[in-house]
Coordinates of C-alpha atoms in Angstrom, one line a residue:
Chain H
M1475 CA 23.6 -13.4 -30.0
S1476 CA 21.1 -12.2 -27.4
V1477 CA 17.8 -14.1 -27.0
F1478 CA 16.1 -10.7 -26.7
Q1479 CA 15.3 -8.6 -29.7
K1480 CA 16.8 -5.2 -29.9
T1481 CA 13.7 -3.4 -31.0
G1482 CA 10.0 -4.2 -30.7
P1483 CA 7.8 -5.4 -27.8
L1484 CA 10.6 -7.1 -25.9
S1485 CA 13.1 -4.3 -26.2
V1486 CA 12.1 -2.6 -23.0
L1487 CA 12.6 -5.8 -21.1
H1488 CA 15.9 -6.1 -22.9
A1489 CA 16.9 -2.6 -22.0
F1490 CA 16.0 -3.3 -18.3
M1491 CA 18.2 -6.4 -18.2
D1492 CA 20.9 -4.6 -20.2
A1493 CA 21.2 -1.6 -17.9
S1494 CA 23.8 -3.0 -15.6
R1495 CA 25.9 -4.4 -18.5
W1496 CA 26.4 -0.9 -19.9
R1497 CA 27.5 0.5 -16.5
A1498 CA 30.9 2.2 -17.1
S1499 CA 32.4 2.0 -13.6
A1500 CA 33.9 -1.2 -12.3
D1501 CA 32.0 -1.0 -9.0
K1502 CA 31.1 -4.7 -8.6
E1503 CA 34.0 -5.0 -6.2
A1504 CA 32.7 -2.3 -3.9
S1505 CA 31.7 -3.4 -0.5
V1506 CA 28.2 -2.7 0.8
H1507 CA 28.1 -0.1 3.6
N1508 CA 25.4 0.1 6.3
D1509 CA 26.4 3.6 7.6
M1510 CA 25.2 5.6 4.6
I1511 CA 26.3 9.3 4.3
S1512 CA 23.6 11.5 2.8
L1513 CA 24.8 14.1 0.4
Y1514 CA 23.0 17.4 -0.7
V1515 CA 24.4 19.1 -3.7
L1516 CA 24.4 22.9 -4.2
E1517 CA 25.7 24.8 -7.3
T1518 CA 26.6 28.4 -6.4
G1519 CA 27.4 30.1 -9.7
G1520 CA 30.2 28.5 -11.7
C1521 CA 30.2 27.0 -15.2
E1522 CA 28.2 24.0 -13.9
G1523 CA 30.9 21.6 -14.9
C1524 CA 31.4 20.2 -11.4
A1525 CA 27.7 20.1 -10.8
M1526 CA 27.2 18.0 -14.0
E1527 CA 30.0 15.6 -12.9
V1528 CA 28.4 15.2 -9.5
E1529 CA 25.1 14.6 -11.4
S1530 CA 26.8 11.9 -13.4
L1531 CA 28.1 10.3 -10.2
C1532 CA 24.7 10.3 -8.7
G1533 CA 23.2 8.8 -11.8
S1534 CA 23.0 5.1 -12.7
A1535 CA 26.4 4.9 -14.4
F1536 CA 27.9 4.7 -10.9
A1537 CA 26.6 2.7 -7.9
L1538 CA 27.1 5.4 -5.4
D1539 CA 25.1 3.6 -2.7
R1540 CA 27.5 0.6 -2.8
Y1541 CA 30.2 3.0 -1.6
G1542 CA 28.1 4.2 1.3
F1543 CA 26.7 7.4 -0.1
R1544 CA 23.3 8.5 -1.2
R1545 CA 22.0 11.8 -2.6
V1546 CA 19.1 13.4 -0.9
A1547 CA 16.7 16.1 -2.2
D1548 CA 16.1 17.8 1.1
P1549 CA 18.9 19.4 3.1
A1550 CA 17.1 18.4 6.3
D1551 CA 18.0 14.8 5.4
A1552 CA 21.7 15.5 4.6
D1553 CA 24.9 14.8 6.4
W1554 CA 27.3 16.5 4.0
L1555 CA 26.8 19.5 1.8
L1556 CA 28.6 19.3 -1.5
V1557 CA 29.2 22.8 -2.9
T1558 CA 30.2 23.4 -6.5
G1559 CA 30.7 26.8 -8.2
A1560 CA 32.6 30.0 -7.6
M1561 CA 30.1 31.4 -5.0
S1562 CA 28.5 34.4 -6.5
R1563 CA 27.5 37.1 -4.0
A1564 CA 23.9 36.4 -4.8
C1565 CA 24.2 32.8 -3.9
V1566 CA 25.5 33.4 -0.3
Q1567 CA 22.0 33.6 1.0
M1568 CA 21.0 30.4 -0.6
L1569 CA 24.0 28.7 0.9
E1570 CA 23.1 30.0 4.4
R1571 CA 19.5 28.8 3.9
V1572 CA 20.5 25.3 2.9
W1573 CA 23.2 25.0 5.6
N1574 CA 20.8 26.1 8.3
A1575 CA 18.3 23.6 7.2
M1576 CA 20.7 20.7 7.7
P1577 CA 20.7 18.8 11.0
P1578 CA 23.6 19.0 13.5
G1579 CA 26.8 17.1 12.8
K1580 CA 26.8 18.3 9.2
S1581 CA 29.9 18.8 7.0
L1582 CA 30.8 21.1 4.2
V1583 CA 32.7 19.7 1.2
A1584 CA 34.0 22.0 -1.6
V1585 CA 33.9 20.1 -5.0
G1586 CA 36.2 21.6 -7.6
A1587 CA 38.6 24.4 -7.8
C1588 CA 36.0 27.2 -7.9
A1589 CA 34.2 26.0 -4.8
V1590 CA 37.5 26.3 -2.8
D1591 CA 38.7 29.7 -4.0
G1592 CA 36.8 30.8 -7.0
G1593 CA 39.1 29.0 -9.5
V1594 CA 39.4 30.8 -12.8
F1595 CA 36.7 33.2 -11.8
G1596 CA 38.4 34.4 -8.6
S1597 CA 36.7 37.2 -6.7
G1598 CA 35.1 40.4 -8.1
Y1599 CA 32.1 42.6 -8.0
A1600 CA 29.8 39.5 -8.5
T1601 CA 31.7 36.6 -6.9
I1602 CA 33.4 36.3 -3.5
G1603 CA 35.9 33.7 -4.6
G1604 CA 34.7 30.4 -3.3
L1605 CA 33.9 29.1 0.2
R1606 CA 37.3 30.2 1.4
A1607 CA 36.0 33.8 1.6
L1608 CA 33.3 32.6 4.0
T1609 CA 35.0 29.9 6.1
Q1610 CA 38.0 27.7 6.5
V1611 CA 37.7 24.9 3.8
R1612 CA 38.7 21.7 5.6
R1613 CA 37.2 19.3 3.1
S1614 CA 37.7 19.7 -0.6
I1615 CA 38.0 17.7 -3.8
P1616 CA 40.3 19.3 -6.4
G1617 CA 39.8 19.4 -10.2
C1618 CA 38.3 21.6 -12.9
P1619 CA 36.0 19.7 -13.2
P1620 CA 36.9 16.6 -11.2
S1621 CA 35.6 13.4 -12.8
P1622 CA 32.9 11.4 -11.1
Q1623 CA 35.6 8.8 -10.2
D1624 CA 37.7 11.6 -8.6
I1625 CA 34.8 12.9 -6.7
L1626 CA 33.9 9.4 -5.4
L1627 CA 37.5 8.8 -4.4
G1628 CA 37.5 12.1 -2.6
L1629 CA 34.4 11.3 -0.8
Q1630 CA 35.8 8.0 0.3
R1631 CA 38.9 9.6 1.5
L1632 CA 37.0 12.2 3.5
A1633 CA 34.8 9.4 5.0
G1634 CA 37.9 7.5 5.9
R1635 CA 36.9 4.5 3.8
Chain W
M102 CA 17.6 43.3 -49.0
S103 CA 15.1 44.1 -46.3
D104 CA 14.5 47.7 -45.4
M105 CA 16.0 47.2 -42.0
G106 CA 19.1 45.7 -43.7
K107 CA 19.3 48.7 -46.0
V108 CA 19.2 51.2 -43.2
I109 CA 21.9 49.4 -41.3
R110 CA 24.2 49.2 -44.4
S111 CA 23.7 53.0 -44.9
G112 CA 25.9 53.5 -41.8
E113 CA 29.6 53.6 -41.7
R114 CA 31.2 50.1 -42.1
V115 CA 33.7 49.6 -39.3
A116 CA 34.3 45.9 -39.7
L117 CA 33.3 43.0 -41.9
S118 CA 29.7 42.9 -40.6
H119 CA 29.5 45.9 -38.3
Y120 CA 28.0 49.3 -39.2
S121 CA 28.2 52.3 -37.0
L122 CA 25.0 54.3 -37.1
D123 CA 24.3 57.9 -36.1
A124 CA 21.2 58.7 -33.9
E125 CA 19.0 59.3 -36.9
Q126 CA 20.0 56.0 -38.6
W127 CA 19.5 54.1 -35.3
E128 CA 16.0 55.5 -35.0
A129 CA 15.3 54.7 -38.6
M130 CA 16.5 51.1 -38.1
L131 CA 14.1 50.6 -35.2
A132 CA 11.3 52.0 -37.2
A133 CA 12.2 50.5 -40.6
P134 CA 9.2 49.1 -42.5
G135 CA 9.1 45.5 -43.5
A136 CA 10.3 42.4 -41.7
T137 CA 12.2 42.6 -38.5
L138 CA 15.6 40.8 -38.7
P139 CA 16.1 38.2 -36.0
L140 CA 18.0 39.5 -33.0
L141 CA 20.8 37.4 -31.7
S142 CA 22.1 39.7 -29.0
C143 CA 21.8 43.2 -27.6
W144 CA 24.3 44.8 -25.3
A145 CA 25.6 48.2 -24.3
D146 CA 28.4 49.8 -22.3
E147 CA 29.0 53.5 -21.3
H148 CA 29.9 54.5 -24.9
R149 CA 27.9 52.4 -27.4
V150 CA 24.8 50.2 -27.7
Y151 CA 25.0 47.2 -30.1
V152 CA 22.6 44.8 -31.8
L153 CA 23.7 41.6 -33.5
L154 CA 21.2 40.5 -36.0
L155 CA 20.9 37.7 -38.5
K156 CA 20.5 38.5 -42.2
G157 CA 19.7 35.3 -44.0
D158 CA 22.3 33.1 -42.3
C159 CA 24.9 35.8 -41.9
P160 CA 25.5 38.2 -38.9
L161 CA 24.8 41.9 -39.3
M162 CA 25.7 44.2 -36.5
A163 CA 24.7 47.8 -35.8
S164 CA 25.8 50.2 -33.1
T165 CA 25.3 53.7 -32.1
A166 CA 26.7 56.1 -29.4
V167 CA 25.2 56.2 -25.9
E168 CA 24.6 59.9 -25.1
D169 CA 24.1 61.2 -21.6
R170 CA 23.9 57.6 -20.4
R171 CA 20.8 57.0 -22.6
Y172 CA 20.0 55.3 -25.9
L173 CA 16.9 54.5 -27.8
A174 CA 15.8 51.1 -26.7
P175 CA 16.2 48.3 -29.3
S176 CA 13.4 46.4 -27.4
S177 CA 10.9 48.8 -28.9
R178 CA 11.4 46.8 -32.1
F179 CA 13.1 43.5 -30.9
P180 CA 11.3 42.1 -27.9
A181 CA 14.3 39.8 -27.0
A182 CA 16.5 42.9 -26.6
E183 CA 15.0 43.6 -23.3
W184 CA 17.3 41.3 -21.4
G185 CA 20.5 43.0 -22.8
E186 CA 19.1 46.4 -21.9
R187 CA 18.5 45.4 -18.3
V188 CA 22.0 43.8 -18.1
A189 CA 23.5 47.1 -19.5
Y190 CA 21.7 49.1 -16.8
D191 CA 22.8 46.8 -14.0
L192 CA 26.4 46.8 -15.1
W193 CA 27.0 50.3 -16.6
G194 CA 24.0 52.4 -15.5
V195 CA 23.0 53.2 -19.1
E196 CA 19.3 53.6 -19.7
A197 CA 17.2 52.3 -22.6
M198 CA 14.6 54.9 -23.5
G199 CA 11.2 53.5 -24.5
A200 CA 12.1 49.9 -23.4
S201 CA 9.3 47.3 -23.7
G202 CA 9.7 45.7 -20.3
E203 CA 9.2 46.9 -16.7
G204 CA 12.9 47.6 -16.1
Q205 CA 13.4 45.0 -13.4
P206 CA 17.1 44.2 -12.5
A207 CA 18.5 41.4 -14.6
L208 CA 21.7 40.5 -12.7
D209 CA 22.0 42.9 -9.7
E210 CA 20.3 41.2 -6.7
G211 CA 21.2 44.1 -4.6
V212 CA 24.1 42.2 -3.0
W213 CA 27.0 43.6 -5.1
E214 CA 29.5 45.9 -3.4
A215 CA 28.7 48.6 -5.9
T216 CA 25.8 49.6 -8.1
W217 CA 26.7 49.8 -11.8
P218 CA 30.1 48.2 -11.0
L219 CA 31.6 48.6 -14.5
S220 CA 30.6 52.3 -14.8
S221 CA 33.1 55.1 -14.5
R222 CA 30.8 56.4 -11.7
P223 CA 29.7 53.4 -9.7
G224 CA 27.3 53.9 -6.8
P225 CA 27.1 52.3 -3.4
G226 CA 25.9 48.7 -3.2
G227 CA 22.1 48.2 -3.0
Q228 CA 19.8 46.3 -0.7
A229 CA 18.9 42.7 -1.3
A230 CA 15.6 42.4 -3.1
R231 CA 12.7 41.2 -1.0
P232 CA 10.2 38.7 -2.5
V233 CA 6.9 40.2 -3.4
P234 CA 4.2 39.0 -0.9
G235 CA 1.7 36.5 -2.3
R236 CA 4.0 35.2 -5.0
T237 CA 5.1 31.6 -5.1
V238 CA 8.8 31.1 -5.3
L239 CA 10.7 28.2 -6.8
P240 CA 14.0 28.6 -5.1
A241 CA 17.2 28.0 -7.1
E242 CA 18.1 24.9 -5.3
K243 CA 14.8 23.3 -6.2
S244 CA 14.5 24.4 -9.8
G245 CA 15.9 21.1 -11.1
L246 CA 18.6 22.8 -13.1
T247 CA 22.3 22.3 -12.6
G248 CA 22.8 26.0 -12.1
P249 CA 21.1 28.6 -9.9
L250 CA 17.9 30.1 -11.3
E251 CA 15.0 31.3 -9.2
L252 CA 11.4 31.6 -10.5
S253 CA 8.5 33.5 -8.9
F254 CA 5.0 33.2 -10.1
D255 CA 1.3 33.3 -9.3
V256 CA -0.8 30.2 -9.1
V257 CA -4.2 30.6 -10.6
R258 CA -6.6 27.6 -10.6
G259 CA -3.6 25.4 -9.9
R260 CA -1.6 26.6 -12.9
V261 CA 1.5 28.8 -13.2
Q262 CA 0.9 32.4 -14.3
A263 CA 3.0 35.6 -14.6
V264 CA 6.4 34.0 -14.2
S265 CA 9.4 36.2 -13.3
V266 CA 12.9 34.9 -13.7
N267 CA 15.8 35.7 -11.3
A268 CA 18.9 34.8 -13.3
G269 CA 21.5 37.0 -11.6
L270 CA 22.5 34.3 -9.1
A271 CA 24.9 32.8 -11.7
H272 CA 26.5 36.0 -12.8
R273 CA 30.3 35.9 -12.4
G274 CA 31.4 38.9 -14.5
V275 CA 33.4 36.7 -16.9
L276 CA 33.4 39.1 -19.9
H277 CA 34.7 42.0 -17.9
R278 CA 37.6 39.8 -16.7
M279 CA 38.6 39.3 -20.4
I280 CA 39.2 43.0 -21.1
G281 CA 42.9 43.8 -21.5
L282 CA 44.0 40.2 -21.9
T283 CA 45.3 38.7 -25.1
P284 CA 42.8 36.2 -26.7
E285 CA 45.2 33.4 -25.7
E286 CA 45.2 34.6 -22.0
A287 CA 41.4 34.9 -22.1
L288 CA 40.8 31.5 -23.5
P289 CA 40.8 29.7 -20.1
L290 CA 37.9 31.9 -19.1
V291 CA 36.0 31.3 -22.3
S292 CA 36.6 27.6 -21.9
R293 CA 34.7 27.7 -18.6
M294 CA 31.8 29.9 -19.7
T295 CA 29.3 27.1 -19.4
A296 CA 29.7 23.3 -19.1
G297 CA 27.2 22.7 -22.0
G298 CA 29.8 24.4 -24.3
F299 CA 33.3 23.4 -23.1
V300 CA 34.0 23.1 -26.8
A301 CA 31.4 25.3 -28.5
H302 CA 32.2 28.5 -26.6
P303 CA 36.0 28.4 -27.3
V304 CA 35.4 27.5 -31.0
A305 CA 33.0 30.5 -31.4
F306 CA 35.5 32.8 -29.6
C307 CA 38.5 31.5 -31.6
R308 CA 36.6 32.0 -34.9
A309 CA 35.9 35.6 -33.9
V310 CA 39.5 36.2 -33.0
A311 CA 40.7 34.6 -36.3
Q312 CA 38.3 36.9 -38.2
A313 CA 39.6 40.0 -36.3
R314 CA 43.2 39.0 -37.1
G315 CA 42.4 38.4 -40.7
L316 CA 43.1 34.6 -40.5
Q317 CA 41.2 31.6 -41.8
P318 CA 41.6 28.4 -39.8
G319 CA 42.9 25.7 -42.2
P320 CA 40.9 22.6 -43.2
G321 CA 42.6 20.4 -40.6
V322 CA 41.7 22.7 -37.8
R323 CA 38.2 23.3 -39.1
D324 CA 37.5 19.5 -39.2
C325 CA 39.0 18.9 -35.8
W326 CA 36.8 21.6 -34.3
M327 CA 33.8 20.1 -36.1
I328 CA 34.4 16.7 -34.7
L329 CA 34.9 18.0 -31.2
L330 CA 31.7 19.9 -31.5
E331 CA 29.8 16.8 -32.5
I332 CA 31.2 14.7 -29.7
E333 CA 30.1 17.4 -27.3
R334 CA 26.7 17.6 -28.9
M335 CA 26.1 13.9 -28.3
S336 CA 27.3 14.1 -24.7
V337 CA 25.2 17.1 -23.8
H338 CA 22.1 15.9 -25.5
L339 CA 22.4 12.6 -23.6
F340 CA 22.8 14.6 -20.3
D341 CA 19.7 16.7 -21.1
M342 CA 17.7 13.6 -22.1
A343 CA 18.7 11.8 -18.9
R344 CA 17.8 14.8 -16.7
T345 CA 14.4 15.3 -18.4
A346 CA 13.7 11.5 -18.2
R347 CA 14.4 11.5 -14.4
A348 CA 12.0 14.4 -13.9
V349 CA 9.1 12.3 -15.4
D350 CA 10.1 9.0 -13.8
A351 CA 11.4 7.5 -17.0
G352 CA 14.3 5.9 -15.1
L353 CA 15.1 3.3 -17.7
L354 CA 15.6 5.9 -20.4
A355 CA 17.6 8.0 -18.0
T356 CA 19.8 5.0 -17.1
H357 CA 20.7 4.2 -20.7
C358 CA 21.4 7.9 -21.5
E359 CA 23.6 8.2 -18.5
H360 CA 25.5 5.0 -19.4
A361 CA 25.9 6.2 -23.0
R362 CA 27.2 9.6 -21.9
E363 CA 29.6 7.9 -19.5
A364 CA 30.8 5.6 -22.4
I365 CA 31.7 8.7 -24.5
A366 CA 33.5 10.3 -21.5
F367 CA 35.4 7.0 -21.0
A368 CA 36.3 6.8 -24.7
C369 CA 37.7 10.4 -24.5
A370 CA 39.7 9.6 -21.4
E371 CA 41.1 6.5 -23.1
Q372 CA 42.3 8.6 -26.0
G373 CA 44.2 10.9 -23.6
V374 CA 41.9 13.9 -23.6
S375 CA 39.7 15.1 -20.8
R376 CA 36.3 13.5 -20.3
R377 CA 34.4 16.6 -21.3
L378 CA 36.9 17.8 -23.9
T379 CA 38.0 20.8 -21.8
D380 CA 40.9 22.9 -22.9
L381 CA 41.4 21.2 -26.3
V382 CA 40.6 24.3 -28.5
R383 CA 43.3 26.8 -29.0
C384 CA 43.2 30.1 -30.9
D385 CA 45.5 28.7 -33.6
G386 CA 43.9 25.2 -33.6
F387 CA 43.9 22.6 -31.0
R388 CA 46.0 21.2 -28.1
A389 CA 49.3 19.7 -29.2
G390 CA 49.2 15.9 -29.2
L391 CA 45.4 15.6 -29.8
E392 CA 44.8 12.7 -32.1
I393 CA 41.4 13.5 -33.5
V394 CA 40.9 10.4 -35.8
P395 CA 41.3 7.7 -33.1
L396 CA 39.3 9.9 -30.7
A397 CA 36.5 10.2 -33.2
Q398 CA 36.6 6.5 -34.0
A399 CA 36.5 5.5 -30.3
V400 CA 33.5 7.7 -29.7
V401 CA 31.6 6.4 -32.7
S402 CA 32.3 2.8 -31.6
A403 CA 31.1 3.5 -28.1
M404 CA 27.9 5.3 -29.2
Q405 CA 26.8 3.5 -32.4
P406 CA 25.6 0.2 -30.7
R407 CA 23.4 2.0 -28.3
M408 CA 21.3 3.9 -30.7
A409 CA 18.6 1.4 -31.5
Q410 CA 17.9 0.9 -27.8
L411 CA 17.9 4.6 -27.1
R412 CA 15.5 5.1 -29.9
E413 CA 13.1 2.5 -28.7
L414 CA 13.2 3.8 -25.1
Q415 CA 12.7 7.4 -26.2
S416 CA 9.6 6.4 -28.1
V417 CA 8.2 4.4 -25.2
F418 CA 8.5 7.3 -22.8
A419 CA 7.7 10.1 -25.2
P420 CA 4.0 10.4 -24.2
R421 CA 5.1 11.6 -20.7
L422 CA 6.6 14.7 -22.4
K423 CA 3.7 15.4 -24.7
G424 CA 2.5 19.0 -24.2
L425 CA 5.3 19.8 -21.7
A426 CA 6.6 23.4 -21.9
V427 CA 5.4 24.3 -25.4
L428 CA 7.2 26.9 -27.4
T429 CA 5.1 27.8 -30.4
P430 CA 6.6 28.4 -33.8
T431 CA 5.4 32.1 -33.6
Q432 CA 7.2 32.6 -30.3
A433 CA 10.3 30.9 -31.6
R434 CA 10.4 33.3 -34.5
E435 CA 9.5 36.4 -32.5
F436 CA 12.2 35.8 -29.9
A437 CA 14.7 34.3 -32.4
V438 CA 15.1 31.1 -30.3
G439 CA 17.7 29.0 -32.1
G440 CA 19.3 25.7 -31.3
L441 CA 17.6 22.5 -30.6
V442 CA 14.7 24.2 -28.8
G443 CA 14.1 26.5 -31.8
R444 CA 14.3 23.6 -34.3
A445 CA 11.8 21.6 -32.3
S446 CA 9.5 24.6 -32.7
G447 CA 9.7 25.0 -36.4
R448 CA 12.6 27.4 -36.7
S449 CA 15.3 25.9 -38.9
L450 CA 18.4 27.9 -37.8
D451 CA 21.5 25.7 -37.5
V452 CA 24.7 27.7 -38.0
R453 CA 26.5 24.5 -39.0
R454 CA 24.8 24.8 -42.4
R455 CA 26.7 28.1 -43.1
E456 CA 30.1 26.7 -42.2
A457 CA 32.7 26.3 -44.9
G458 CA 33.6 22.6 -45.3
M459 CA 30.4 21.3 -43.6
R460 CA 29.3 17.9 -44.9
L461 CA 25.7 18.9 -45.3
D462 CA 24.4 15.5 -46.4
A463 CA 24.9 14.2 -42.9
L464 CA 22.5 16.8 -41.4
R465 CA 19.2 15.0 -42.0
S466 CA 17.0 15.9 -39.0
T467 CA 14.3 18.3 -40.1
G468 CA 13.1 19.5 -36.8
S469 CA 9.5 19.7 -35.7
S470 CA 6.8 22.2 -35.1
E471 CA 5.2 20.6 -32.0
G472 CA 7.5 22.5 -29.7
D473 CA 6.9 20.4 -26.6
G474 CA 9.2 18.2 -24.5
A475 CA 8.5 15.1 -26.6
A476 CA 9.5 16.9 -29.8
R477 CA 12.7 18.2 -28.2
D478 CA 13.7 14.7 -26.9
A479 CA 13.0 13.1 -30.3
L480 CA 15.1 15.8 -32.0
R481 CA 18.0 15.3 -29.6
L482 CA 18.2 11.7 -30.6
N483 CA 17.9 12.5 -34.3
E484 CA 20.8 15.0 -33.8
I485 CA 22.9 12.4 -32.1
R486 CA 22.3 10.1 -35.2
D487 CA 23.3 13.0 -37.4
S488 CA 26.4 13.7 -35.3
L489 CA 27.6 10.1 -35.7
A490 CA 27.0 10.4 -39.5
L491 CA 28.8 13.7 -39.7
I492 CA 31.8 12.5 -37.8
Q493 CA 32.1 9.5 -40.2
R494 CA 31.7 11.8 -43.2
I495 CA 34.5 14.1 -41.9
L496 CA 36.7 11.1 -41.2
G497 CA 36.2 10.0 -44.8
S498 CA 37.6 13.3 -46.1
I499 CA 39.4 14.9 -43.2
G500 CA 41.3 18.0 -44.0
M501 CA 39.6 18.4 -47.4
D502 CA 40.5 21.9 -48.7
D503 CA 37.7 24.2 -49.7
D504 CA 39.8 27.3 -50.6
E505 CA 38.0 29.6 -48.2
P506 CA 39.6 33.0 -48.4
A507 CA 40.9 34.8 -45.4
P508 CA 39.0 37.9 -44.3
E509 CA 40.5 41.3 -44.2
A510 CA 42.1 42.1 -40.8
T511 CA 40.0 44.8 -39.1
Q512 CA 40.7 44.0 -35.4
E513 CA 37.1 43.2 -35.1
G514 CA 35.5 39.8 -35.6
I515 CA 32.3 37.8 -35.1
G516 CA 32.4 34.0 -34.6
A517 CA 29.7 31.4 -34.2
A518 CA 29.4 27.8 -33.3
E519 CA 26.4 25.6 -33.1
G520 CA 26.6 24.2 -29.6
A521 CA 24.5 21.4 -28.3
R522 CA 22.0 23.8 -26.8
G523 CA 22.1 26.3 -29.7
D524 CA 24.0 28.9 -31.6
I525 CA 26.8 30.6 -29.6
W526 CA 28.1 33.9 -30.9
Y527 CA 31.2 36.0 -29.9
W528 CA 32.1 39.5 -31.0
V529 CA 35.6 40.7 -30.1
R530 CA 37.5 44.0 -30.8
L531 CA 41.2 43.9 -30.4
R532 CA 43.6 46.8 -29.8
H533 CA 47.4 46.2 -29.8
G534 CA 46.7 42.5 -29.7
K535 CA 44.6 42.7 -26.5
I536 CA 40.9 42.5 -26.1
E537 CA 39.4 45.9 -25.9
A538 CA 35.7 44.8 -26.0
V539 CA 34.0 41.5 -26.1
Q540 CA 30.5 40.1 -26.0
A541 CA 29.2 36.6 -25.9
R542 CA 25.8 35.3 -26.7
D543 CA 24.7 31.9 -25.3
P544 CA 21.5 30.3 -26.6
A545 CA 20.0 30.4 -23.1
V546 CA 19.6 34.1 -23.4
S547 CA 17.0 34.0 -26.2
L548 CA 15.2 31.3 -24.3
L549 CA 15.1 33.4 -21.1
S550 CA 13.1 36.2 -22.8
V551 CA 10.3 33.9 -23.8
L552 CA 10.4 31.6 -20.7
P553 CA 7.4 33.2 -18.9
D554 CA 5.3 32.5 -22.0
I555 CA 6.5 28.9 -22.2
L556 CA 5.9 28.2 -18.5
K557 CA 2.5 29.9 -18.4
G558 CA -0.2 27.2 -17.7
E559 CA 2.2 24.5 -16.4
L560 CA 1.6 22.8 -13.1
P561 CA 3.8 24.2 -10.4
E562 CA 5.2 20.8 -9.6
G563 CA 6.0 20.3 -13.3
L564 CA 8.3 23.3 -13.5
P565 CA 11.6 21.3 -12.9
A566 CA 10.7 18.9 -15.7
A567 CA 9.8 21.8 -18.0
L568 CA 13.1 23.6 -17.3
R569 CA 15.1 20.4 -17.8
S570 CA 13.4 19.7 -21.1
L571 CA 14.4 23.2 -22.3
A572 CA 18.0 22.6 -21.0
L573 CA 18.3 26.1 -19.8
S574 CA 21.7 26.8 -18.5
P575 CA 21.9 29.6 -15.9
S576 CA 25.7 29.9 -16.3
G577 CA 25.1 30.6 -20.0
V578 CA 22.4 33.2 -19.3
A579 CA 24.3 35.2 -16.7
M580 CA 28.0 34.6 -17.4

């Protein structure tokens, strides 16, 4: 039985100490990396499934930093741009804006089937059909949507780790 | 029956809940004395304009012909109809006469290859819209939402005023792609309509298709769909709570919500289904091999032990959400805002309560009239509690027969499902087994119409927290 009560004044302290126990991913074996890769995430008009799974990966259920990645809120701080969604025509300007704000040496990663070629949405009057319509997609992570574990494995593979 | 209901029912009945009105009847409906029936959705194509209303807890639909590319605007009576009228103009070039709004584009940002792309007479593509000088813009990538939605607004004495919403960034033209497909062929598209409804959208669609075909899903299918909906509800509520908590620096609450959501996903994966329950719903039931009882038991076991701590943390951090993005009960009623957001603002609509076979005793949460971020978060947790209770009640009597009769097959059907973020509705019309016309209504649409009122007076830097608390899904708005 826990020495901390589940509810009442000590419960917040209990919750704080409990946070890592509830962590779902078995990431205690991950090695610590000094060369962090900064990720900026951009959703471009899909069902948001991939964006929500990236969100899960970047949350506290996974120790992303232990694998050598961190999420940043400003594209000017980013090394890799993670794109999710089918790329609506209206989002192309946003993609250009974010891409141009990133420093040199940047990379583009398509996360999920839609980001590669539009997935189930394909191309039409409102969508261009993924990044493939704009550029050669060299880095991608398949899935519809890929799980956070799949995305993490994909990122590690792309980073050569 | 209300006067408006009487006028509608004076039209020609073309399906179970659908009445075709002539121009005079349409005008009479919009001018009918007495109470205005809540509007669920308004849409139009080149030939007809439709309104889907709620009479009591049952759908009531009216339509009339579009003549010379014009029709009398439903928004003259139903304020929330304005969004559908603008969408109809962008897609089909049909014009609403006497519309209540300013007629700004809804979806067309001027970057499509054609103007009125679905029209028989499309025009050349337009020019990209330029931002109005002097307006502050919250670009889509900084809105705090998981999908692209841009806001522009004025800042007066440090507060947000006169908000305009640009929701067209997320438009994919999904409904148009479904035309000409069989319902079974269209289901993969419906299953990716929006990630907050990987289960709820297909269930609503399949219910509409079943009604059109004159079928009634059996009690086993009904209960399976109900359980999947409740698992999805818990998962999405946890996601929305976590995202809101992060926006107000309540990291500990966010952490526990994220871990709980991940535990549900893990339990699903362990039971051999996808983490977010994608592609499980079929028109005739569910994916072969799905073992719903062990799945439900695994999810309850994963979630139940976490509830006390989540409750405690939610109450500790609730003051940070007090007064955030208030939707008043009057606004909720006027714009027919349903779902969790509506229930936190004094509107009691929950389409689960009208479903045959529902174990009503499990639905204990009574909502709130506070209408702010704190009320929404507290309600999310109450609804998770109810979901756990409901799943256990269903497991106690799974497949219980209720002798619900099958409807008459009219090739037209309306289906609904109470998704995590609100009531989802589908209307389909079949011809020779294929989809001739279809419309979907996501709860985000009703929220969109009232969003400028909700956000008025917020601090500009507080907008991402407000949007997250409302759990607005751009993919649901724009489709």
